[in-house]
Short mmCIF file of C-alpha atoms in Angstrom, two decimals:
data_model
loop_
_atom_site.label_atom_id
_atom_site.label_comp_id
_atom_site.label_asym_id
_atom_site.label_seq_id
_atom_site.Cartn_x
_atom_site.Cartn_y
_atom_site.Cartn_z
CA GLY A 11 -0.49 0.14 0.05
CA GLU A 12 0.95 3.14 -0.10
CA ASN A 13 1.41 3.61 3.73
CA ILE A 14 4.80 2.19 3.43
CA VAL A 15 7.02 4.14 3.74
CA PHE A 16 10.30 1.60 2.84
CA ARG A 17 11.41 -1.70 2.96
CA VAL A 18 14.44 -3.16 4.50
CA ILE A 19 15.60 -7.06 3.07
CA SER A 20 18.86 -8.09 5.26
CA THR A 21 21.11 -9.06 2.40
CA THR A 22 23.39 -11.50 4.39
CA GLY A 23 19.86 -13.33 5.34
CA GLN A 24 19.27 -13.37 8.75
CA ILE A 25 15.90 -11.17 9.15
CA PRO A 26 12.72 -11.65 6.92
CA ILE A 27 12.17 -8.73 4.39
CA ARG A 28 10.23 -5.78 6.87
CA ASP A 29 7.69 -3.12 5.58
CA PHE A 30 7.58 0.08 7.97
CA SER A 31 4.83 2.53 6.61
CA ALA A 32 3.80 5.92 8.46
CA ASP A 33 -0.27 7.28 8.31
CA ILE A 34 -0.53 10.00 5.91
CA SER A 35 -2.78 12.01 7.87
CA GLN A 36 -0.67 11.16 11.39
CA VAL A 37 2.36 12.19 9.20
CA LEU A 38 0.41 15.03 8.58
CA LYS A 39 -0.57 15.92 11.29
CA GLU A 40 3.26 16.17 13.09
CA LYS A 41 4.66 19.14 13.99
CA ARG A 42 8.10 18.83 14.32
CA SER A 43 10.57 17.95 11.65
CA ILE A 44 10.44 14.28 12.17
CA LYS A 45 7.57 13.62 11.99
CA LYS A 46 8.35 8.99 12.43
CA VAL A 47 11.59 7.93 14.66
CA TRP A 48 11.77 3.70 13.71
CA THR A 49 14.75 1.74 16.03
CA PHE A 50 17.31 -0.55 14.59
CA GLY A 51 19.50 -2.55 17.29
CA ARG A 52 19.90 -5.92 19.74
CA ASN A 53 16.53 -4.89 22.03
CA PRO A 54 14.00 -6.72 21.54
CA ALA A 55 11.49 -3.52 21.72
CA CYS A 56 13.08 -1.99 18.82
CA ASP A 57 10.79 -1.76 15.89
CA TYR A 58 14.10 -4.64 13.66
CA HIS A 59 15.04 -6.35 16.02
CA LEU A 60 18.90 -6.52 14.75
CA GLY A 61 19.57 -9.94 16.79
CA ASN A 62 20.95 -10.31 20.49
CA ILE A 63 24.71 -9.62 19.05
CA LEU A 64 26.20 -8.03 21.54
CA PRO A 65 28.84 -5.67 18.81
CA VAL A 66 24.75 -5.05 17.83
CA SER A 67 23.87 -1.51 20.45
CA ASN A 68 21.17 -1.72 22.45
CA LYS A 69 19.81 0.78 20.45
CA HIS A 70 21.98 1.26 17.35
CA PHE A 71 20.61 3.04 14.99
CA GLN A 72 17.17 5.55 13.29
CA ILE A 73 15.85 5.84 10.43
CA LEU A 74 13.66 9.10 10.98
CA LEU A 75 11.42 10.45 7.95
CA GLY A 76 11.51 13.73 7.33
CA GLU A 77 10.12 17.11 6.99
CA ASP A 78 9.45 16.32 2.65
CA GLY A 79 9.17 12.13 3.14
CA ASN A 80 12.85 12.22 3.40
CA LEU A 81 14.59 9.42 5.25
CA LEU A 82 17.03 10.09 6.94
CA LEU A 83 20.39 7.63 9.16
CA ASN A 84 21.06 8.68 12.80
CA ASP A 85 23.80 6.55 14.54
CA ILE A 86 23.24 6.51 18.52
CA SER A 87 25.56 3.00 18.41
CA THR A 88 28.84 2.47 20.39
CA ASN A 89 29.91 0.32 17.54
CA GLY A 90 28.78 2.27 14.61
CA THR A 91 26.97 1.55 11.99
CA TRP A 92 28.13 2.77 8.31
CA LEU A 93 26.22 3.06 5.31
CA ASN A 94 27.69 1.74 1.59
CA GLY A 95 30.42 0.96 3.19
CA GLN A 96 31.97 4.60 5.37
CA LYS A 97 32.03 4.62 8.74
CA VAL A 98 28.63 8.39 9.60
CA GLU A 99 29.28 9.78 12.27
CA LYS A 100 26.84 9.34 15.18
CA ASN A 101 23.40 11.20 16.08
CA SER A 102 24.31 13.17 12.08
CA TYR A 103 21.45 12.92 9.84
CA GLN A 104 22.44 10.72 6.48
CA LEU A 105 19.68 11.09 3.73
CA LEU A 106 19.56 7.76 2.70
CA SER A 107 19.15 6.90 -0.98
CA GLN A 108 16.83 4.40 -3.11
CA GLY A 109 19.11 1.32 -2.35
CA ASP A 110 21.95 2.62 0.07
CA GLU A 111 22.74 -0.48 1.99
CA ILE A 112 23.17 0.10 6.13
CA THR A 113 25.98 -2.58 8.09
CA VAL A 114 26.94 -3.09 11.15
CA ARG A 115 30.04 -5.48 12.68
CA THR A 116 27.67 -8.16 14.46
CA ASP A 117 31.70 -9.82 15.40
CA PRO A 118 35.16 -8.27 15.70
CA THR A 119 36.77 -10.24 12.74
CA GLY A 120 33.84 -8.72 10.54
CA THR A 121 30.91 -10.24 10.05
CA ILE A 122 28.26 -7.98 9.16
CA LEU A 123 25.04 -7.67 9.23
CA SER A 124 23.51 -6.02 5.56
CA LEU A 125 20.30 -3.54 5.08
CA VAL A 126 19.04 -2.59 1.42
CA ILE A 127 16.70 0.00 1.97
CA PHE A 128 13.71 -0.03 -0.76
CA ILE A 129 11.64 3.37 -0.40
CA ASN A 130 8.51 3.47 -1.77
CA ASP A 131 7.95 6.80 -4.02
CA LYS A 132 4.33 6.41 -3.72
CA PHE A 133 4.84 7.25 0.11
CA LYS A 134 6.11 10.23 -0.96
CA GLN A 135 3.69 11.53 -4.10
CA SER A 136 1.29 11.11 -1.83
CA LEU A 137 2.22 12.84 0.92
CA GLU A 138 2.87 15.48 -1.13
CA GLN A 139 -0.54 15.13 -2.55
CA ASN A 140 -1.84 15.73 0.95
CA LYS A 141 -0.48 18.28 1.74
CA VAL A 142 -1.47 20.32 -1.95
CA ASP A 143 -4.33 19.22 -1.35
CA ARG A 144 -5.05 21.16 2.69
#
């Protein structure tokens, strides 16, 4: 549906495909520039459980839905998060693009957990559409 904001595919296969959605009417009501936050980490209460692996932080990174339907990545971990192979600076918002790869080290020998982000353009379009209608 068009409520789906993005899909996450674990290319390393540990985790089933997951879709993340947002309610457009809620998004339009939200006054702050960050409309919604999804948390990824070791804690099973996260929106996306990365598995119970110690190098992964309890809350490792967030994907945020910004003002114009843009998606942002924010690293909040101890051991770091990589975007397309580049380590991202902690607490600095990185714009996500179609097909971006987010990786997290799952052990010191360099094993990684790799997640690819597929953005649903329809969500952004309906957001624009609904803004115009108001």
